[in-house]
Coordinates of C-alpha atoms in Angstrom, one line a residue:
X18 CA 175.4 36.2 91.3
X19 CA 173.8 36.5 94.7
X20 CA 171.5 39.5 95.4
X21 CA 174.0 40.8 98.0
X22 CA 176.8 40.7 95.4
X23 CA 174.6 42.4 92.9
X24 CA 173.8 45.1 95.5
X25 CA 177.5 45.6 96.2
X26 CA 178.2 45.9 92.5
X27 CA 175.5 48.6 92.0
X28 CA 176.8 50.5 95.1
X29 CA 180.4 50.5 93.8
X30 CA 179.3 51.8 90.4
X31 CA 176.5 54.1 91.3
X32 CA 177.5 55.2 94.8
X33 CA 174.7 55.1 97.4
X34 CA 172.0 54.0 94.9
X35 CA 170.9 50.6 96.1
X36 CA 169.0 47.8 94.2
X37 CA 166.0 48.6 96.4
X38 CA 166.0 52.3 95.4
X39 CA 166.3 51.3 91.7
X40 CA 163.3 49.0 92.1
X41 CA 161.3 51.9 93.6
X42 CA 161.9 53.9 90.4
X43 CA 159.9 51.3 88.4
X44 CA 157.3 50.2 90.9
X45 CA 154.1 51.9 92.2
X46 CA 154.2 53.4 95.7
X47 CA 150.8 54.8 96.7
X48 CA 152.6 57.0 99.3
X49 CA 154.9 58.5 96.7
X50 CA 153.2 58.8 93.3
X51 CA 155.3 60.3 90.5
X52 CA 155.0 64.1 90.3
X53 CA 156.5 66.7 88.0
X54 CA 158.1 68.4 91.0
X55 CA 160.3 65.3 91.9
X56 CA 163.9 64.4 91.0
X57 CA 162.6 61.0 89.9
X58 CA 160.5 62.6 87.1
X59 CA 163.4 64.9 86.1
X60 CA 165.7 61.8 85.9
X61 CA 163.1 59.8 83.9
X62 CA 162.4 62.6 81.5
X63 CA 166.1 63.2 80.9
X64 CA 166.3 59.6 79.8
X65 CA 163.0 59.7 77.9
X66 CA 163.6 62.9 75.9
X67 CA 166.7 62.1 73.8
X68 CA 165.1 58.8 72.8
X69 CA 161.9 60.7 71.9
X70 CA 163.8 63.1 69.7
X71 CA 165.4 60.1 67.9
X72 CA 161.9 58.5 67.3
X73 CA 160.8 61.7 65.6
X74 CA 163.5 61.3 63.0
X75 CA 161.8 58.2 61.6
X76 CA 159.6 58.8 58.5
X77 CA 156.4 57.4 60.1
X78 CA 154.8 58.4 63.3
X79 CA 154.2 54.9 64.6
X80 CA 157.5 54.4 66.5
X81 CA 157.1 57.8 68.2
X82 CA 153.5 57.2 69.1
X83 CA 154.3 53.7 70.4
X84 CA 157.2 55.0 72.5
X85 CA 155.2 57.9 74.0
X86 CA 152.2 55.7 74.7
X87 CA 154.4 53.2 76.5
X88 CA 156.0 55.9 78.6
X89 CA 152.6 57.4 79.3
X90 CA 151.3 54.1 80.6
X91 CA 154.4 53.8 82.8
X92 CA 153.8 57.3 84.0
X93 CA 150.2 56.6 84.8
X94 CA 151.2 53.3 86.5
X95 CA 153.5 55.3 88.7
X96 CA 150.6 57.6 89.5
X97 CA 147.8 55.1 90.0
X98 CA 149.2 51.6 90.0
X99 CA 147.1 48.9 88.4
X100 CA 144.4 51.4 87.3
X101 CA 146.4 52.1 84.2
X102 CA 144.5 49.0 82.9
X103 CA 141.3 51.0 83.3
X104 CA 142.7 53.7 81.0
X105 CA 143.5 51.1 78.4
X106 CA 140.1 49.3 78.6
X107 CA 138.2 52.6 78.4
X108 CA 140.3 53.8 75.5
X109 CA 139.9 50.5 73.5
X110 CA 136.1 50.7 74.0
X111 CA 135.8 54.3 73.0
X112 CA 138.0 53.9 70.0
X113 CA 135.9 51.1 68.6
X114 CA 132.6 52.7 69.4
X115 CA 133.8 55.9 67.7
X116 CA 134.9 53.9 64.6
X117 CA 131.5 52.2 64.4
X118 CA 129.7 55.6 64.8
X119 CA 131.8 57.2 62.1
X120 CA 131.1 54.4 59.6
X121 CA 127.4 54.2 60.4
X122 CA 125.0 56.2 58.1
X123 CA 121.7 55.6 60.0
X124 CA 121.2 58.3 62.6
X125 CA 119.5 56.0 65.1
X126 CA 122.5 53.7 65.2
X127 CA 125.0 56.6 65.3
X128 CA 123.1 58.0 68.4
X129 CA 123.1 54.5 69.9
X130 CA 126.9 54.2 69.7
X131 CA 127.2 57.7 71.2
X132 CA 124.9 56.9 74.1
X133 CA 126.7 53.6 74.8
X134 CA 130.0 55.4 74.9
X135 CA 128.7 58.2 77.2
X136 CA 127.1 55.7 79.5
X137 CA 130.2 53.6 79.7
X138 CA 132.4 56.6 80.5
X139 CA 130.0 58.0 83.1
X140 CA 129.6 54.5 84.6
X141 CA 133.4 54.2 85.1
X142 CA 133.5 57.7 86.5
X143 CA 130.4 57.2 88.7
X144 CA 131.6 54.0 90.2
X145 CA 135.1 55.1 91.1
X146 CA 134.3 58.6 92.1
X147 CA 130.7 58.6 93.4
X148 CA 129.7 55.1 94.5
X149 CA 130.7 55.7 98.2
X150 CA 129.0 59.1 98.1
X151 CA 125.8 57.6 96.6
X152 CA 125.7 54.8 99.1
X153 CA 126.3 57.1 102.1
X154 CA 123.5 59.4 101.1
X155 CA 121.2 56.5 100.4
X156 CA 121.9 55.1 103.9
X157 CA 121.3 58.6 105.4
X158 CA 117.9 59.0 103.7
X159 CA 116.6 55.4 104.1
X160 CA 118.1 54.6 107.4
X161 CA 119.8 51.6 105.8
X162 CA 123.3 50.3 106.7
X163 CA 124.4 49.2 103.2
X164 CA 128.2 48.9 103.0
X165 CA 130.6 48.6 100.0
X166 CA 134.3 48.1 99.9
X167 CA 136.3 51.3 99.8
X168 CA 136.8 52.4 96.2
X169 CA 140.1 54.1 95.4
X170 CA 139.9 57.0 93.0
X171 CA 142.2 56.6 90.0
X172 CA 144.3 59.7 89.5
X173 CA 143.1 61.9 86.6
X174 CA 140.0 59.8 85.8
X175 CA 137.8 62.9 85.6
X176 CA 140.2 64.5 83.0
X177 CA 140.8 61.6 80.6
X178 CA 137.1 60.6 80.8
X179 CA 136.0 64.1 79.6
X180 CA 138.8 64.0 77.0
X181 CA 137.6 60.7 75.6
X182 CA 134.0 61.9 75.6
X183 CA 135.0 65.0 73.6
X184 CA 136.5 62.7 70.9
X185 CA 133.3 60.6 70.2
X186 CA 131.0 63.6 70.6
X187 CA 133.0 65.6 68.0
X188 CA 132.9 62.6 65.6
X189 CA 129.1 62.4 66.2
X190 CA 128.8 66.1 65.4
X191 CA 130.9 65.5 62.2
X192 CA 133.4 68.0 63.5
X193 CA 136.3 65.4 63.6
X194 CA 137.5 62.4 61.8
X195 CA 138.7 59.3 63.8
X196 CA 142.3 58.6 64.2
X197 CA 144.0 56.4 61.6
X198 CA 144.5 53.5 64.1
X199 CA 144.0 52.7 67.8
X200 CA 147.6 53.5 68.6
X201 CA 147.1 57.1 67.5
X202 CA 144.0 57.3 69.7
X203 CA 145.7 55.8 72.7
X204 CA 148.5 58.3 72.2
X205 CA 146.0 61.1 72.4
X206 CA 144.0 59.9 75.4
X207 CA 147.1 58.9 77.5
X208 CA 149.5 61.8 76.6
X209 CA 151.4 61.9 79.9
X210 CA 152.0 65.7 80.4
X211 CA 148.3 66.5 80.9
X212 CA 147.0 63.0 81.7
X213 CA 146.5 63.2 85.5
X214 CA 145.5 66.9 86.0
X215 CA 144.8 68.5 82.7
X216 CA 144.4 70.7 80.8
X217 CA 141.5 68.8 79.3
X218 CA 142.7 68.4 75.7
X219 CA 140.2 68.6 72.9
X220 CA 140.5 65.9 70.3
X221 CA 139.9 68.4 67.5
X222 CA 142.8 70.5 68.7
X223 CA 145.3 67.7 69.6
X224 CA 144.8 64.9 67.1
X225 CA 145.7 66.9 63.9
X226 CA 149.1 67.6 65.7
X227 CA 149.8 63.9 65.8
X228 CA 150.2 63.8 62.0
X229 CA 152.4 66.8 61.7
X230 CA 156.2 66.6 61.6
X231 CA 157.9 67.8 64.8
X232 CA 159.0 71.4 64.3
X233 CA 160.6 72.5 67.6
X234 CA 162.0 76.0 67.4
X235 CA 164.3 77.8 69.7
X236 CA 161.3 80.0 70.8
X237 CA 159.4 76.9 71.6
X238 CA 162.2 75.6 73.8
X239 CA 162.5 79.0 75.5
X240 CA 158.8 79.2 76.2
X241 CA 158.7 75.6 77.5
X242 CA 161.6 76.0 79.9
X243 CA 160.1 79.4 81.1
X244 CA 156.7 77.7 81.8
X245 CA 158.3 74.7 83.5
X246 CA 160.5 76.8 85.8
X247 CA 157.6 79.1 86.6
X248 CA 155.3 76.2 87.3
X249 CA 157.8 74.6 89.7
X250 CA 158.2 77.8 91.6
X251 CA 154.4 78.4 91.8
X252 CA 153.8 74.9 93.1
X253 CA 156.7 74.3 95.4
X254 CA 157.9 77.7 96.7
X255 CA 154.5 79.3 97.0
X256 CA 151.6 76.8 97.1
X257 CA 153.2 74.1 99.2
X258 CA 154.9 76.5 101.6
X259 CA 151.6 78.4 102.3
X260 CA 149.7 75.1 102.7
X261 CA 152.1 73.3 105.0
X262 CA 152.9 76.2 107.2
X263 CA 149.6 78.0 107.6
X264 CA 146.5 77.2 105.6
X265 CA 146.3 73.5 106.5
X266 CA 146.7 74.3 110.2
X267 CA 143.9 76.8 110.3
X268 CA 141.4 74.8 108.2
X269 CA 142.2 71.7 110.4
X270 CA 141.0 73.6 113.5
X271 CA 139.6 77.0 112.7
X272 CA 138.3 77.7 116.2
X273 CA 141.8 77.5 117.6
X274 CA 142.8 80.6 115.6
X275 CA 141.8 84.2 115.6
X276 CA 139.3 85.8 113.2
X277 CA 142.3 87.5 111.4
X278 CA 144.1 84.2 111.0
X279 CA 140.9 82.6 109.5
X280 CA 140.6 85.5 107.1
X281 CA 144.3 85.3 106.0
X282 CA 144.0 81.5 105.7
X283 CA 141.1 82.0 103.3
X284 CA 143.2 84.5 101.3
X285 CA 146.1 82.0 101.6
X286 CA 144.1 79.1 100.1
X287 CA 142.9 81.4 97.3
X288 CA 146.5 82.0 96.1
X289 CA 147.5 78.4 97.0
X290 CA 145.1 76.7 94.8
X291 CA 145.8 79.0 91.9
X292 CA 149.6 78.5 92.2
X293 CA 149.1 74.8 92.6
X294 CA 146.8 74.2 89.7
X295 CA 148.2 76.8 87.3
X296 CA 151.7 75.6 88.2
X297 CA 150.8 72.1 87.1
X298 CA 149.2 73.4 83.9
X299 CA 152.2 75.5 83.1
X300 CA 154.5 72.5 83.6
X301 CA 152.2 70.2 81.5
X302 CA 152.0 72.8 78.7
X303 CA 155.8 73.3 78.9
X304 CA 156.6 69.6 78.8
X305 CA 154.2 69.1 75.9
X306 CA 155.8 72.0 74.0
X307 CA 159.2 70.4 74.4
X308 CA 157.7 67.4 72.6
X309 CA 156.4 69.6 69.9
X310 CA 152.7 69.7 71.0
X311 CA 150.8 72.8 71.8
X312 CA 148.2 72.6 74.6
X313 CA 145.7 75.4 75.2
X314 CA 146.3 78.0 78.0
X315 CA 144.4 76.9 81.1
X316 CA 144.6 80.1 83.3
X317 CA 144.7 83.8 82.5
X318 CA 145.2 85.6 85.8
X319 CA 141.6 84.8 87.0
X320 CA 141.6 87.0 90.1
X321 CA 141.8 90.0 87.8
X322 CA 138.2 89.2 86.7
X323 CA 135.5 91.9 87.1
X324 CA 132.7 89.4 87.1
X325 CA 132.1 85.7 87.7
X326 CA 131.4 85.2 84.0
X327 CA 134.8 86.6 83.3
X328 CA 136.3 84.5 86.1
X329 CA 135.2 81.3 84.3
X330 CA 136.7 82.6 81.1
X331 CA 140.1 82.8 82.9
X332 CA 140.0 79.9 85.5
X333 CA 140.5 76.3 84.4
X334 CA 139.6 77.3 80.9
X335 CA 139.8 73.8 79.5
X336 CA 137.0 72.6 81.9
X337 CA 134.8 75.7 81.6
X338 CA 134.9 75.5 77.8
X339 CA 134.3 71.8 77.9
X340 CA 131.2 72.3 80.1
X341 CA 130.0 75.0 77.8
X342 CA 130.4 73.1 74.5
X343 CA 129.4 69.6 75.7
X344 CA 127.0 70.2 78.5
X345 CA 125.5 73.7 78.4
X346 CA 125.0 73.6 74.6
X347 CA 123.7 70.0 74.8
X348 CA 121.1 71.2 77.4
X349 CA 119.9 73.8 74.9
X350 CA 122.3 76.7 75.7
X351 CA 120.5 80.0 75.1
X352 CA 118.5 78.7 72.2
X353 CA 115.3 78.0 74.1
X354 CA 114.5 81.3 75.8
X355 CA 115.9 83.2 78.7
X356 CA 114.4 81.1 81.5
X357 CA 115.7 77.9 80.0
X358 CA 119.1 79.7 79.5
X359 CA 119.2 80.5 83.3
X360 CA 118.3 76.9 84.2
X361 CA 121.0 75.6 81.8
X362 CA 123.7 77.9 83.3
X363 CA 122.8 76.9 86.8
X364 CA 122.7 73.1 86.0
X365 CA 126.1 73.4 84.2
X366 CA 127.8 74.9 87.2
X367 CA 126.1 72.6 89.7
X368 CA 127.4 69.6 87.7
X369 CA 130.7 71.3 87.3
X370 CA 130.9 71.5 91.1
X371 CA 130.0 67.8 91.4
X372 CA 132.7 67.0 88.9
X373 CA 135.2 68.3 91.4
X374 CA 134.4 65.8 94.1
X375 CA 131.8 63.5 95.6
X376 CA 130.7 65.8 98.4
X377 CA 127.8 68.2 99.0
X378 CA 130.3 70.9 99.7
X379 CA 131.4 70.8 96.1
X380 CA 127.8 70.9 95.0
X381 CA 127.3 74.0 97.1
X382 CA 130.4 75.5 95.6
X383 CA 128.9 74.9 92.1
X384 CA 125.5 76.2 93.2
X385 CA 127.1 79.5 94.5
X386 CA 128.9 80.0 91.2
X387 CA 125.9 79.0 89.2
X388 CA 123.6 81.4 91.1
X389 CA 126.1 84.2 90.6
X390 CA 126.3 83.5 86.8
X391 CA 122.5 83.6 86.6
X392 CA 122.2 86.8 88.5
X393 CA 124.9 88.4 86.4
X394 CA 123.3 87.3 83.1
X395 CA 119.9 88.5 84.3
X396 CA 121.0 92.0 85.3
X397 CA 123.2 92.4 82.3
X398 CA 120.2 93.3 80.2
X399 CA 118.8 95.8 82.7
X400 CA 121.8 97.4 84.5
X401 CA 124.4 99.4 82.6
X402 CA 127.3 100.3 84.8
X403 CA 129.6 103.1 83.7
X404 CA 132.8 101.9 82.2
X405 CA 135.7 103.5 84.0
X406 CA 138.6 102.4 86.2
X407 CA 136.8 102.9 89.5
X408 CA 133.9 100.7 88.4
X409 CA 136.3 98.1 87.2
X410 CA 138.3 98.2 90.4
X411 CA 135.3 97.8 92.6
X412 CA 134.0 95.0 90.4
X413 CA 137.3 93.1 90.7
X414 CA 137.4 93.5 94.5
X415 CA 133.8 92.2 94.8
X416 CA 134.3 89.3 92.4
X417 CA 137.6 88.4 94.1
X418 CA 136.0 88.2 97.6
X419 CA 133.0 86.2 96.3
X420 CA 135.5 83.7 94.9
X421 CA 137.4 83.7 98.2
X422 CA 134.1 83.0 100.0
X423 CA 133.3 80.1 97.7
X424 CA 136.8 78.6 98.1
X425 CA 136.1 78.2 101.8
X426 CA 133.5 75.5 101.0
X427 CA 135.9 74.0 98.4
X428 CA 138.8 73.7 100.9
X429 CA 137.0 72.8 104.2
X430 CA 136.8 69.1 105.0
X431 CA 133.1 69.4 105.9
X432 CA 130.3 72.0 106.3
X433 CA 131.0 72.4 110.0
X434 CA 134.5 73.5 109.3
X435 CA 133.4 75.8 106.5
X436 CA 130.8 77.5 108.7
X437 CA 133.3 77.8 111.6
X438 CA 135.7 79.6 109.3
X439 CA 132.9 81.9 108.0
X440 CA 131.6 82.6 111.5
X441 CA 135.1 83.4 112.8
X442 CA 135.8 85.8 109.9
X443 CA 132.4 87.4 110.7
X444 CA 133.7 88.3 114.2
X445 CA 136.7 90.2 112.8
X446 CA 137.5 93.4 114.6
X447 CA 139.9 96.2 113.6
X448 CA 142.8 95.7 116.0
X449 CA 146.0 96.8 114.2
X450 CA 148.4 95.8 117.0
X451 CA 146.9 92.3 117.2
X452 CA 147.2 92.0 113.4
X453 CA 150.8 93.1 113.5
X454 CA 151.7 90.6 116.1
X455 CA 150.1 87.8 114.0
X456 CA 151.8 89.0 110.9
X457 CA 155.2 89.0 112.7
X458 CA 154.6 85.4 113.8
X459 CA 153.8 84.3 110.2
X460 CA 156.1 86.8 108.5
X461 CA 157.6 84.2 106.1
X462 CA 154.2 82.8 105.2
X463 CA 152.6 86.2 104.6
X464 CA 155.7 87.2 102.6
X465 CA 155.2 84.2 100.3
X466 CA 151.5 85.0 100.0
X467 CA 152.4 88.5 99.0
X468 CA 154.8 87.2 96.4
X469 CA 152.2 85.0 95.0
X470 CA 149.6 87.7 94.7
X471 CA 152.2 90.2 93.2
X472 CA 153.1 87.6 90.7
X473 CA 149.5 87.0 89.8
X474 CA 148.7 90.7 89.4
X475 CA 151.9 91.7 87.6
X476 CA 151.1 93.5 84.3
X477 CA 151.6 91.4 81.2
X478 CA 154.3 93.7 80.1
X479 CA 156.4 92.8 83.1
X480 CA 156.0 89.1 82.4
X481 CA 156.9 89.8 78.8
X482 CA 160.1 91.6 79.9
X483 CA 161.1 88.6 82.2
X484 CA 160.4 86.2 79.3
X485 CA 162.5 88.2 77.0
X486 CA 165.4 88.4 79.5
X487 CA 165.2 84.6 80.0
X488 CA 165.1 84.0 76.2
X489 CA 168.3 86.0 75.8
X490 CA 170.2 83.7 78.1
X491 CA 172.4 80.9 76.6
X492 CA 170.8 77.5 76.7
X493 CA 173.4 76.3 79.2
X494 CA 172.2 79.0 81.6
X495 CA 168.6 78.0 81.1
X496 CA 169.4 74.4 81.8
X497 CA 171.3 75.4 84.9
X498 CA 168.4 77.5 86.2
X499 CA 166.0 74.5 85.7
X500 CA 168.4 72.1 87.4
X501 CA 168.9 74.6 90.2
X502 CA 165.1 74.9 90.6
X503 CA 164.8 71.2 91.1
X504 CA 167.8 71.1 93.5
X505 CA 166.2 73.9 95.6
X506 CA 162.9 72.0 95.6
X507 CA 164.7 68.9 96.8
X508 CA 166.9 70.7 99.3
X509 CA 164.2 72.8 100.9
X510 CA 161.4 70.3 101.0
X511 CA 160.5 69.6 104.7
X512 CA 157.7 67.0 104.1
X513 CA 158.6 65.6 100.7
X514 CA 156.9 66.6 97.4
X515 CA 153.3 67.5 97.9
X516 CA 150.6 66.1 95.5
X517 CA 148.8 68.5 93.3
X518 CA 145.4 69.6 94.7
X519 CA 143.6 68.6 91.5
X520 CA 144.9 65.0 91.7
X521 CA 141.9 64.2 93.9
X522 CA 139.5 65.2 91.1

């Protein structure tokens, strides 16, 4: 049968779906990576999920693990192309090194295997993420003109690298036993819901779930759908809208906008990045829960924090706890005196900033947060503030605006842009009429920003009430709401689905 005849046959059966479109479903397009907020993912998951449920009925876990691993590799291929082979190679190496480490009794050899694994993981991460940054800075310092080919950053490499490192470190610390076979390990390291943007899953929390029988309750399904719908709304209706219609424009040319617009763009990015990243985390946790796996909460309304210390207990929790347990404690934590504790805190946040990207602006972002953590810890022993609602409110306001200030460096494309935004905000004057005119011009954007902030600051009781109301709806209504959410995303998108911000990390 000729290709033209085959295309006519597909068109007659499936309507306007062409052979070319079907090919695009299964091939990597760097301009259109697979995202949770796309009809393609919804369609693929609707095919994947019934078969997944069938695999869980088999007595052993091998068929299920093989099926999920294969789908996860396909998902990663659709996200990063040929780099899915890097995930496989890294996983095979770490599995075997961890096995050797576990079976070894001599401490020197155990430490040797651990060091080899850490070096291997950091080498992969360093090459793909930091090689261009290192070469550029070397050229700047030495006056050289050394050039390397452009290195593309595999999506999610920072996440699955840390995840794999937690596995072998926990085995070294004798807090975890290795998986029973390499398939189980690859299932863990490639689990697609959180593969490309977290949460960073701890081996000690996830691997025991691999060997438990699927027990998906009605409450689990309700919670999963509630999280997925909420995550889609956060990402598409709030984050993407604010970004495309306001924040990106101001940060692209801050001097072309007023001081008030620069300020509002900073507030806008603050809620944008929260809705974008927490939206992804909600969807990842919800999809995993539909599959019977429980992932840790990654965000707990971080802008309600009354200190930077509290902020890092609420923001990107899987990263902050990973840095605490595997970096801060490894550096000595607070076991070697106060001065060393301050140094360890600062270094942890500095490296945490560098983890976010190969740029000095991320280092400065980490330095600012590290400095704030050190100052808070220092004054904690000497300054006792009264515990009342007024003190709490002032603390929340101050903490929030410090975080907003730091986000400027995080969002700006370079230091010049960041300082332009800060300088423009510094020239802000109180002109109510001018502000009202600007607010009228961006009324839809500011309304969406307001909705985002109101959602974030809603009391937990209100969220609980909404959750209970959703739970009481029939499953058909819940499925309809989910389908309607996807349809609205597709129907209202003006520039196509937008990648998640943390894909670049």
